[in-house]
PDB file of C-alpha atoms in Angstrom:
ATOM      1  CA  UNK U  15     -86.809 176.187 178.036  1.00 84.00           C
ATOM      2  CA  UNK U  16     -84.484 177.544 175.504  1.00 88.00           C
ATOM      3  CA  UNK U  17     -82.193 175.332 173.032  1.00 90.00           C
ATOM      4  CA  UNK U  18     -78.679 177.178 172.826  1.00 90.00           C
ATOM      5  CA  UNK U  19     -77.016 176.681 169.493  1.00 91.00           C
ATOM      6  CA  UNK U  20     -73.795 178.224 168.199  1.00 88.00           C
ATOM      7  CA  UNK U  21     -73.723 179.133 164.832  1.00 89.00           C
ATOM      8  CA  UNK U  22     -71.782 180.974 162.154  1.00 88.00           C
ATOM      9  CA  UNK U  23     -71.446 184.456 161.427  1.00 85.00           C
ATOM     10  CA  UNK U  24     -73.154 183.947 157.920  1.00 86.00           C
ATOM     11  CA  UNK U  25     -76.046 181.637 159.362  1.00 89.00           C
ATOM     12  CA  UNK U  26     -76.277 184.000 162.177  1.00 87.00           C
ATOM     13  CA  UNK U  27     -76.717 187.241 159.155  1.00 86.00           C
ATOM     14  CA  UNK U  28     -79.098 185.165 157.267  1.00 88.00           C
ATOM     15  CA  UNK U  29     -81.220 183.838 160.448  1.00 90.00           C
ATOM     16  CA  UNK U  30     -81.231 187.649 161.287  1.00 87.00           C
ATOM     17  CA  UNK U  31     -82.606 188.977 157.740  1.00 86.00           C
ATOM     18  CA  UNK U  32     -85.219 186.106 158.145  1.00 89.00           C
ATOM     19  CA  UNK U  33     -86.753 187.043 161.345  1.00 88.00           C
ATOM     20  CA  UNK U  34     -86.315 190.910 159.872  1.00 83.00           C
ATOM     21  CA  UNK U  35     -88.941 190.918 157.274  1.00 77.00           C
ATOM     22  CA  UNK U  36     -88.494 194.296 156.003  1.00 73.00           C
ATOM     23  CA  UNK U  37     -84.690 193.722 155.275  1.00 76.00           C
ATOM     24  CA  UNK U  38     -83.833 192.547 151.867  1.00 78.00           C
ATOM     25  CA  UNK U  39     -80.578 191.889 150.580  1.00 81.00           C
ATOM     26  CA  UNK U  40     -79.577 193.433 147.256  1.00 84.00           C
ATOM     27  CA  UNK U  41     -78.904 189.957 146.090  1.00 89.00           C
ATOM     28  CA  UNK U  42     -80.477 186.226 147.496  1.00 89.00           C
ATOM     29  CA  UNK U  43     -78.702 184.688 150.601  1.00 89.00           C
ATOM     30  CA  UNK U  44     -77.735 180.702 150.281  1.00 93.00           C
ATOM     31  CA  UNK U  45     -80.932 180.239 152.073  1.00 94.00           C
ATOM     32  CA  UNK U  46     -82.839 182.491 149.859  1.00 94.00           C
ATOM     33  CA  UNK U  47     -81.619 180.822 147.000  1.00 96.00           C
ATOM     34  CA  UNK U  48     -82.749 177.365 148.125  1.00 97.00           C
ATOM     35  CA  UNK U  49     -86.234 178.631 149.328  1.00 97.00           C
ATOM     36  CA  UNK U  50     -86.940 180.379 145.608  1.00 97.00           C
ATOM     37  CA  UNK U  51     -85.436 177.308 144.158  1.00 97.00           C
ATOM     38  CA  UNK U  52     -87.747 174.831 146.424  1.00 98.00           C
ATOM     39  CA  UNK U  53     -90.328 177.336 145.444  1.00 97.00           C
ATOM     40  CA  UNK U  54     -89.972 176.914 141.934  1.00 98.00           C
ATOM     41  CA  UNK U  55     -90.193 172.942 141.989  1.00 97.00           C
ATOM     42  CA  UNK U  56     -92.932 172.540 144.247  1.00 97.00           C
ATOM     43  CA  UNK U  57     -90.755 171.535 147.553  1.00 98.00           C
ATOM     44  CA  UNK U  58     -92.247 172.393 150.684  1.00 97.00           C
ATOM     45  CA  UNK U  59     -89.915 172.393 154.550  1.00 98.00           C
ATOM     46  CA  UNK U  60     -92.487 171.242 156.785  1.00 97.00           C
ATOM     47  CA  UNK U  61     -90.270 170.412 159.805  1.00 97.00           C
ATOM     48  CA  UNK U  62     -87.183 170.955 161.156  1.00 97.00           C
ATOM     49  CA  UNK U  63     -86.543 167.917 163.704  1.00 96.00           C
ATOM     50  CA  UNK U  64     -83.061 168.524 166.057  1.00 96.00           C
ATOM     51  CA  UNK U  65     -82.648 164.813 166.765  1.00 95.00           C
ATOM     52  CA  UNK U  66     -79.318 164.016 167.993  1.00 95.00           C
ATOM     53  CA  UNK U  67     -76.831 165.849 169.956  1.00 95.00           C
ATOM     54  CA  UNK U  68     -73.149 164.472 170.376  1.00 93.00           C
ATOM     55  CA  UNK U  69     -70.391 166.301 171.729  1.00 90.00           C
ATOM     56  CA  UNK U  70     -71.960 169.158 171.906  1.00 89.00           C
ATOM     57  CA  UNK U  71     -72.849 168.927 168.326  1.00 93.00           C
ATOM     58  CA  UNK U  72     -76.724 169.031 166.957  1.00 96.00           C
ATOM     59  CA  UNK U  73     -77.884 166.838 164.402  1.00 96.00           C
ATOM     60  CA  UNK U  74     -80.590 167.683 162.589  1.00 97.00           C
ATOM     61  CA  UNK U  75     -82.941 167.002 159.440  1.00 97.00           C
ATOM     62  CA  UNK U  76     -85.085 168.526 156.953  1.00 97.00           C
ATOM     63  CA  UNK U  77     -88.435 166.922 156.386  1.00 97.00           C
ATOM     64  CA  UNK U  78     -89.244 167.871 152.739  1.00 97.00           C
ATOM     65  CA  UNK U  79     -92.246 167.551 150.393  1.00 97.00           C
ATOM     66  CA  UNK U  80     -93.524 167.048 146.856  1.00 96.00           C
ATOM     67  CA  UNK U  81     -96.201 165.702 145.335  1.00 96.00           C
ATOM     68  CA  UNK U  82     -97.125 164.222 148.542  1.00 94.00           C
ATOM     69  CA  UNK U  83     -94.130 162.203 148.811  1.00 96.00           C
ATOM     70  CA  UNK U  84     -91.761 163.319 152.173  1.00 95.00           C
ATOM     71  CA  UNK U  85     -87.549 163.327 152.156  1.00 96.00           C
ATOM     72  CA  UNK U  86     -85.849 163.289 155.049  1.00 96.00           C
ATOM     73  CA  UNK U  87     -82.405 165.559 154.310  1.00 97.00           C
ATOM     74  CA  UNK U  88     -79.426 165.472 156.645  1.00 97.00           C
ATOM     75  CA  UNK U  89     -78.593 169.336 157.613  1.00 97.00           C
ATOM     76  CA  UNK U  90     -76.444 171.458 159.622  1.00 96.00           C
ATOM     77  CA  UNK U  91     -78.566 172.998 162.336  1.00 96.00           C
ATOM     78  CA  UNK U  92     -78.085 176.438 161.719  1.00 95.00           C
ATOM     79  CA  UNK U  93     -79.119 175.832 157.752  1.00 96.00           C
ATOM     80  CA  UNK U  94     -81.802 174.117 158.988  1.00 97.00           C
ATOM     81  CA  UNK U  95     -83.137 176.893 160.761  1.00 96.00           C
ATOM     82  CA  UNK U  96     -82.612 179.202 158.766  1.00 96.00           C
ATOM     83  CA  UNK U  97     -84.644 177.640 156.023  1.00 97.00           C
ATOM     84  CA  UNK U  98     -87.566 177.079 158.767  1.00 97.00           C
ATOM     85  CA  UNK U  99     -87.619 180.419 159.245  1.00 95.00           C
ATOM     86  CA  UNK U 100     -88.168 180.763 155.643  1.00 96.00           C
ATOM     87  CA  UNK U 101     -90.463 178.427 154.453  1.00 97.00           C
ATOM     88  CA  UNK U 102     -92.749 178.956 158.179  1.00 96.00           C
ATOM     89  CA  UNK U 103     -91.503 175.464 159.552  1.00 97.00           C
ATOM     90  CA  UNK U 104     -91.828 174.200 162.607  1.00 96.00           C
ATOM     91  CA  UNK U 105     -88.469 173.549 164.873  1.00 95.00           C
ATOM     92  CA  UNK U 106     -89.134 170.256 166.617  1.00 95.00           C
ATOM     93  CA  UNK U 107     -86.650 168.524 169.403  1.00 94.00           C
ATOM     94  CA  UNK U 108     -86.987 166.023 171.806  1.00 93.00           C
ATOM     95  CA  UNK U 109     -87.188 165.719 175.507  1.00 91.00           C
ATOM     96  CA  UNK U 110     -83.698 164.184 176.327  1.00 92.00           C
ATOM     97  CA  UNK U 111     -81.939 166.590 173.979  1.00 93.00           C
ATOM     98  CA  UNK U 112     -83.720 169.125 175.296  1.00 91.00           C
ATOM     99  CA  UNK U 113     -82.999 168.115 179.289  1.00 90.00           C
ATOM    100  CA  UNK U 114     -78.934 167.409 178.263  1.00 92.00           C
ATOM    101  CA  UNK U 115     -78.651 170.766 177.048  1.00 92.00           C
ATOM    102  CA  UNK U 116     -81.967 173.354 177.507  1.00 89.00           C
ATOM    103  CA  UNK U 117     -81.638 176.139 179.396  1.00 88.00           C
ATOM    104  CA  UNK U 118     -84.279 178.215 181.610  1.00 85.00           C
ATOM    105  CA  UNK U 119     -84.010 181.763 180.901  1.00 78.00           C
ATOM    106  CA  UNK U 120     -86.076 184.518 183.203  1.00 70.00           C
ATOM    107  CA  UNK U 121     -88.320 186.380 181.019  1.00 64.00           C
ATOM    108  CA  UNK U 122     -88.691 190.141 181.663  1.00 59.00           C
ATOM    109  CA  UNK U 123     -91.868 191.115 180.992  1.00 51.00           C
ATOM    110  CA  UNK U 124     -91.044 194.732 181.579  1.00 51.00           C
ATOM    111  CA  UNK U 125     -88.555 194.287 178.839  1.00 48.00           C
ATOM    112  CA  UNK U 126     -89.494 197.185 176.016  1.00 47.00           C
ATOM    113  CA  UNK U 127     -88.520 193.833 173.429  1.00 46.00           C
ATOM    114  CA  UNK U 128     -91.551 192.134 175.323  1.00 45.00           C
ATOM    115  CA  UNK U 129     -93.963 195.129 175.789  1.00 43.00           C
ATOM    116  CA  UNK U 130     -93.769 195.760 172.306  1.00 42.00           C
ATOM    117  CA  UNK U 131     -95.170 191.945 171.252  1.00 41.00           C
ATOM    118  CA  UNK U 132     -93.796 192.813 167.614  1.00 39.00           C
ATOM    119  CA  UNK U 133     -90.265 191.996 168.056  1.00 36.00           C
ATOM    120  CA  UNK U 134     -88.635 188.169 168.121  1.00 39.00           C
ATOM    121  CA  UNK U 135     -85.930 187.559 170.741  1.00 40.00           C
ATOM    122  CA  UNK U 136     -83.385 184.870 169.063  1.00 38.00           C
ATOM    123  CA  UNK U 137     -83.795 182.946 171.843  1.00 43.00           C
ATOM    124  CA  UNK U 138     -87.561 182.341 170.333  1.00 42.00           C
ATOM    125  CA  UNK U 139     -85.820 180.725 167.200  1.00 40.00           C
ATOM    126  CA  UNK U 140     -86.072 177.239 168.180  1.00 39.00           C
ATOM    127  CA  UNK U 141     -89.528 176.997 169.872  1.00 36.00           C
ATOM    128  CA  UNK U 142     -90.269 174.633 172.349  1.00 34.00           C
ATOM    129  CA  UNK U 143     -92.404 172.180 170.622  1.00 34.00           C
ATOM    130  CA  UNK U 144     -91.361 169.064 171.577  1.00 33.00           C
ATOM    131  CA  UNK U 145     -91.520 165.466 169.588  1.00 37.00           C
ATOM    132  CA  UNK U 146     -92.171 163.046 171.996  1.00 37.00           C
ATOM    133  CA  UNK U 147     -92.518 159.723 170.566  1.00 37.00           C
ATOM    134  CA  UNK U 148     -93.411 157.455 172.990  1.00 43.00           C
ATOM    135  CA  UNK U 149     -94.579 154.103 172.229  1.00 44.00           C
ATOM    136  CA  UNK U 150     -98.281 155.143 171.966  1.00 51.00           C
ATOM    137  CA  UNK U 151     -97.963 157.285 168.921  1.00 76.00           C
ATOM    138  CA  UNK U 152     -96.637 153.730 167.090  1.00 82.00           C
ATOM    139  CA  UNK U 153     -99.460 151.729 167.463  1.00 83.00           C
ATOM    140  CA  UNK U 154    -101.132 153.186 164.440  1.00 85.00           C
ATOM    141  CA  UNK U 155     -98.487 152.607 162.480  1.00 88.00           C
ATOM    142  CA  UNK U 156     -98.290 149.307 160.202  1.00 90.00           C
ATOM    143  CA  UNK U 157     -95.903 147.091 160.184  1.00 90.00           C
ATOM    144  CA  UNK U 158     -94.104 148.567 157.093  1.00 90.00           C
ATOM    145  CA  UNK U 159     -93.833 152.098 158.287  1.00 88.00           C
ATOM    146  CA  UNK U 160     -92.587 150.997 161.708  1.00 86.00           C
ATOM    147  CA  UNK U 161     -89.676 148.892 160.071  1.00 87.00           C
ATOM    148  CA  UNK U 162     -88.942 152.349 157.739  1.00 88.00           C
ATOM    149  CA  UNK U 163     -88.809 154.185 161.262  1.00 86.00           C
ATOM    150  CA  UNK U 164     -86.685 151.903 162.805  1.00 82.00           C
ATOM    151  CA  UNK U 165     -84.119 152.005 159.802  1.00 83.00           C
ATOM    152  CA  UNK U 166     -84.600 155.939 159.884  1.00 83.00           C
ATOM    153  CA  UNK U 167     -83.899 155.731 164.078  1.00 76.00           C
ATOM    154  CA  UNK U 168     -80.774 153.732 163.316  1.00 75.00           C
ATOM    155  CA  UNK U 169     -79.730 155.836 160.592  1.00 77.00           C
ATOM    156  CA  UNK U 170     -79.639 158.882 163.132  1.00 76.00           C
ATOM    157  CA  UNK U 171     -78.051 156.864 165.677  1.00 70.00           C
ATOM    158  CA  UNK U 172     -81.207 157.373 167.507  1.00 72.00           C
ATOM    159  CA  UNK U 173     -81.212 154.280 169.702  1.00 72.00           C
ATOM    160  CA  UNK U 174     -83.843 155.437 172.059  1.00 73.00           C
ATOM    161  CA  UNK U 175     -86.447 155.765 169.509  1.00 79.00           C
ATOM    162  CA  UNK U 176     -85.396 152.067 167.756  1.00 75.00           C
ATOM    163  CA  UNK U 177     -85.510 150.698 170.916  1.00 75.00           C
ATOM    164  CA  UNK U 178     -89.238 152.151 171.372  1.00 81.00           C
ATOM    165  CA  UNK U 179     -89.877 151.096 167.720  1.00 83.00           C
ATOM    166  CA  UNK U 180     -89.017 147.370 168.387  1.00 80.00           C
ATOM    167  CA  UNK U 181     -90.633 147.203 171.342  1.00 79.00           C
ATOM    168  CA  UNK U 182     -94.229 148.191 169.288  1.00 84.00           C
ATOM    169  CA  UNK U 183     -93.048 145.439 166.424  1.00 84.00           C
ATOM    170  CA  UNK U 184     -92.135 143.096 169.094  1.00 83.00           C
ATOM    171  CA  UNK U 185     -96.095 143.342 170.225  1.00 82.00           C
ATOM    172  CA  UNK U 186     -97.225 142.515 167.256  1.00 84.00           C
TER     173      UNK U 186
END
């Protein structure tokens, strides 16, 4: 399944030059910028998690680190993206996003695009690895992280995952 996203005409350019590796532009994108200045200060993207999706709007966040400490930033979609695509990220959803608004598309494997193996289809931008954080995956957790989850989860507005959350503190 594919995750369709509209974007910008700038994030669209900048996504573009990303995925192109031999384009480089005379002078550093937005995205460039951030990636040399992350670069510079030891900050590493390591995920890209679309979490929410209202009114046809995506949420999503930048999980960030330094010195072994991880920040969760707030970002638009299509700058989050972009700067997964820059710093080798993964792009992680979750189920029910993914089943309110994925798409099947029919792969032609005939397609020169395809034959070739070299070439990235946009469609391939946000890859289908999917979060799914059911119950088991807290029971490692202590007590403290699952109460910073659950203030995370209601944060986002994520009220599935709090739900799950409590449950696992509820058990315990």
């Amino acid at each position: 399944r594919k995750l369709p996203i509209v974007i910008g005409a700038f994030e669209a350019q900048s996504i573009a030059i990303a995925l192109e590796k031999e384009i480089r532009p005379p002078r550093p994108l937005t995205h460039d910028l951030f990636k040399n200045f992350a670069d510079r200060f030891d900050i590493v993207v390591k995920q890209v998690i679309i979490h929410k999706l209202v009114d046809g709007v995506f949420y999503s966040s930048l999980i960030c680190e330094r010195d072994k400490i991880e920040e969760i930033i707030d970002a638009r979609t299509s700058d989050a993206i972009a700067l997964a695509l820059r710093f080798n990220a993964p792009i992680f959803t979750y189920k029910n996003i993914l089943d309110k608004a994925g798409i099947y598309l029919k792969v032609n494997p005939k397609s020169e695009d395809e034959a070739s193996g070299d070439s990235v289809l946009i469609d391939d931008i946000v890859a289908e690895k999917i979060e799914t954080q059911g119950q088991e995956n807290y029971k490692s957790k202590s007590i403290e992280e699952l109460h910073n989850l659950l203030d995370e989860a209601v944060a986002n507005e994520d009220y599935e995952k709090a739900a799950k959350i409590r449950d696992e503190i509820s058990k315990r």
